[in-house]
PDB file of C-alpha atoms in Angstrom:
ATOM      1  CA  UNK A   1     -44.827  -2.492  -8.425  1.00  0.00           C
ATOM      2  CA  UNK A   2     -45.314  -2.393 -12.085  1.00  0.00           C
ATOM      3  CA  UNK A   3     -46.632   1.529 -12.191  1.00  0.00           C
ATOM      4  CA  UNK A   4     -43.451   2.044 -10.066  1.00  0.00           C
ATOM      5  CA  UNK A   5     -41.612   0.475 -12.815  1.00  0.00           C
ATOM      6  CA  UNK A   6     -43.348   2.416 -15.732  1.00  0.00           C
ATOM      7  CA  UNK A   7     -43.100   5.712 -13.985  1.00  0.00           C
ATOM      8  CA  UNK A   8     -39.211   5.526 -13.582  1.00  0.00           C
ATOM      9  CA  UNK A   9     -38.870   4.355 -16.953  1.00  0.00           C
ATOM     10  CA  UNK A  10     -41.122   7.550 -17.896  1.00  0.00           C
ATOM     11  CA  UNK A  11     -39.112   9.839 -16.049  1.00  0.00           C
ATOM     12  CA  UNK A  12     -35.451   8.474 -16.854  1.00  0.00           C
ATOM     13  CA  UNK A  13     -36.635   8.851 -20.526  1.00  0.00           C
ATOM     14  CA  UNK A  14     -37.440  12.761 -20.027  1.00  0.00           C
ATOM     15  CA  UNK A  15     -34.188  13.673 -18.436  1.00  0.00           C
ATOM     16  CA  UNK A  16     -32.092  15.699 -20.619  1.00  0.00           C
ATOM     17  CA  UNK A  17     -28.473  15.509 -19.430  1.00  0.00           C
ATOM     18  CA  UNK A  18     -26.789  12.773 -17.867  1.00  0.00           C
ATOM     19  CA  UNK A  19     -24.463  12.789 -15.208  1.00  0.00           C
ATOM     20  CA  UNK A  20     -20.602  12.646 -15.740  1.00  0.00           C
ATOM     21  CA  UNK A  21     -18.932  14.689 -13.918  1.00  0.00           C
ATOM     22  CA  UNK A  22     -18.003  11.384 -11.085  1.00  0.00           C
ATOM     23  CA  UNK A  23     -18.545  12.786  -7.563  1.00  0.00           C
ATOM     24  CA  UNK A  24     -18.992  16.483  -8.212  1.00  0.00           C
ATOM     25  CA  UNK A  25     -22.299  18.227  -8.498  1.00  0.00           C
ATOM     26  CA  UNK A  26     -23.439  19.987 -11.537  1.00  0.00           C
ATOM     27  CA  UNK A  27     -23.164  23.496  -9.362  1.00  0.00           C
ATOM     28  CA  UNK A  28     -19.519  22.890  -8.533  1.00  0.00           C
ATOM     29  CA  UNK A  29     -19.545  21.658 -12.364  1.00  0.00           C
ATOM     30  CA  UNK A  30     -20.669  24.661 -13.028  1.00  0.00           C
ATOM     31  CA  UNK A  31     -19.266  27.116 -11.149  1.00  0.00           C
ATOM     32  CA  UNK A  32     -15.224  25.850 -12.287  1.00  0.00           C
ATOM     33  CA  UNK A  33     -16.345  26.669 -16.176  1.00  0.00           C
ATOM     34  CA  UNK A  34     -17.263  29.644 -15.260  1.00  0.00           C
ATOM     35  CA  UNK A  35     -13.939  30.455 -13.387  1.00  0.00           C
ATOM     36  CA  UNK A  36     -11.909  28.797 -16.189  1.00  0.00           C
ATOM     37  CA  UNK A  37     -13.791  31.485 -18.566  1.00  0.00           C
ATOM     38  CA  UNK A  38     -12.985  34.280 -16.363  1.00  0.00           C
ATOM     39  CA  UNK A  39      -9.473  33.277 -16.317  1.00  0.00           C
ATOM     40  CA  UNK A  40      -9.516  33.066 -19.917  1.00  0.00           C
ATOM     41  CA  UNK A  41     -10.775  36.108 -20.592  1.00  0.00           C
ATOM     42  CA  UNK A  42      -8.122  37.784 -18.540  1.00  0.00           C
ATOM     43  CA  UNK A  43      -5.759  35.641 -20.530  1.00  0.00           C
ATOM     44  CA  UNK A  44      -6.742  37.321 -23.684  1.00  0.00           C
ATOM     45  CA  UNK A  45      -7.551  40.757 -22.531  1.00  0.00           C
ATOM     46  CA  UNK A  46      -3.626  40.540 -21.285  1.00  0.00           C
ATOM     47  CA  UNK A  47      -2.376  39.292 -24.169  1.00  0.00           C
ATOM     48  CA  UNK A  48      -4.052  42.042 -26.616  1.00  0.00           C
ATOM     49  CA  UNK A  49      -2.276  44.666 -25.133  1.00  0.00           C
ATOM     50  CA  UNK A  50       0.713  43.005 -24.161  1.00  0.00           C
ATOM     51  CA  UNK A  51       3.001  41.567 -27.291  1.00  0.00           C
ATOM     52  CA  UNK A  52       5.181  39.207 -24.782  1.00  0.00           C
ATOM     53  CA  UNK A  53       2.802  37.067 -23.479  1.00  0.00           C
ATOM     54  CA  UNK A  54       2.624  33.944 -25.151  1.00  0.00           C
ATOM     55  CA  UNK A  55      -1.015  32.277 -25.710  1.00  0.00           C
ATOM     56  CA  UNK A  56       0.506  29.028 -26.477  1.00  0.00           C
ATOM     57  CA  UNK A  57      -1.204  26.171 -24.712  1.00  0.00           C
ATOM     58  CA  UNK A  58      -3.184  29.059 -22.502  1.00  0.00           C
ATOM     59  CA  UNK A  59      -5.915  26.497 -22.158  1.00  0.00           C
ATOM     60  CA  UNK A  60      -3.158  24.076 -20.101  1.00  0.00           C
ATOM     61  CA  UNK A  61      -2.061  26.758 -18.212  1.00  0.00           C
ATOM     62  CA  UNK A  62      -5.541  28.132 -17.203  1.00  0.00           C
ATOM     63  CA  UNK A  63      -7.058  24.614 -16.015  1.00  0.00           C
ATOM     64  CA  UNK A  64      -3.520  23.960 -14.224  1.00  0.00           C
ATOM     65  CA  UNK A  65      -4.130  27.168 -12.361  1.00  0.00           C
ATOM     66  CA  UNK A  66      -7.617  27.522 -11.479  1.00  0.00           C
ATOM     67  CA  UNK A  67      -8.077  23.283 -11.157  1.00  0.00           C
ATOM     68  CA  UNK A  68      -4.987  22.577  -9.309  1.00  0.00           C
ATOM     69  CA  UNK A  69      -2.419  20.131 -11.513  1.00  0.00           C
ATOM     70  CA  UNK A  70      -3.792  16.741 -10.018  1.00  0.00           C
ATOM     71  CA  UNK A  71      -7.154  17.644 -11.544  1.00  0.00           C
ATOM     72  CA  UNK A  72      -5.642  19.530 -14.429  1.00  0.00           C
ATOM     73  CA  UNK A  73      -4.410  15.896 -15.412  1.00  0.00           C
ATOM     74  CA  UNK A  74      -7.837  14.676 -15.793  1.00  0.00           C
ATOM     75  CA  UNK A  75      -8.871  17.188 -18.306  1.00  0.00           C
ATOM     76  CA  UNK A  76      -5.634  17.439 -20.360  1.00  0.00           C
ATOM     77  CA  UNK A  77      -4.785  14.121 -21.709  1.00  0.00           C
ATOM     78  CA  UNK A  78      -1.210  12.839 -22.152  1.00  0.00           C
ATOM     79  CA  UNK A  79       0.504  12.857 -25.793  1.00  0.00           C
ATOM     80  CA  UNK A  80      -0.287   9.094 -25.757  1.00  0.00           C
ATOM     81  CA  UNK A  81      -3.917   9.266 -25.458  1.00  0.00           C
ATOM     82  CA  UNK A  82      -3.902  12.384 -27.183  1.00  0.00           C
ATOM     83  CA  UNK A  83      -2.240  10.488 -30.118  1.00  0.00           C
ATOM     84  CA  UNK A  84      -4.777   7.844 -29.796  1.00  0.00           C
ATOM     85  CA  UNK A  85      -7.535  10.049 -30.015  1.00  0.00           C
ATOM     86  CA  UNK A  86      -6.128  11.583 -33.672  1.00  0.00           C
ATOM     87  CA  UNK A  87      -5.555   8.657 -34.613  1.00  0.00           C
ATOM     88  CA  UNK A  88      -8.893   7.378 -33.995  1.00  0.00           C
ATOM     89  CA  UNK A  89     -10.435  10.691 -35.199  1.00  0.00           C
ATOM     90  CA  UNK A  90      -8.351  10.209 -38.175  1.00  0.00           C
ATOM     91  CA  UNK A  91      -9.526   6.327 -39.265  1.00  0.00           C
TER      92      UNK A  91
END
């Protein structure tokens, strides 16, 4: 029982990432950066030859279209907590 014991303690100590990301797997993880950089890259690749489009808040926009808005909500925090956060930042 006791090399049981040392060799998860051995192996939890070599991991390199823990994770975070709640009920999602690091491939699906994974695989919505990458669409969120694709998305972004068409963003600015528009925007570069187009003078109208507005890249104001096109990191909002982007995870609201690619994520959906009920997950969009998890990764943009509200002007509350983002106030929070500055102010924490800030002290």
């Amino acid at each position: 029982m006791r090399d049981r014991e040392q060799v998860g303690t051995s192996s939890r100590q070599k991991q390199k990432f823990t994770h975070t990301a709640g009920s999602k797997s690091f491939a699906c993880v994974a695989e919505a950066e990458d669409k969120l950089k694709n998305k972004k890259a068409e963003y600015v690749a528009i925007a570069s030859s187009d003078s109208f489009v507005n890249l104001e808040n096109i990191d909002n926009r982007i995870i609201t279209e690619v994520l959906g808005s009920e997950s969009s909500q998890q990764y943009m925090p509200t002007g509350s907590q983002a106030q929070a956060e500055v102010q924490r930042l800030r002290d």
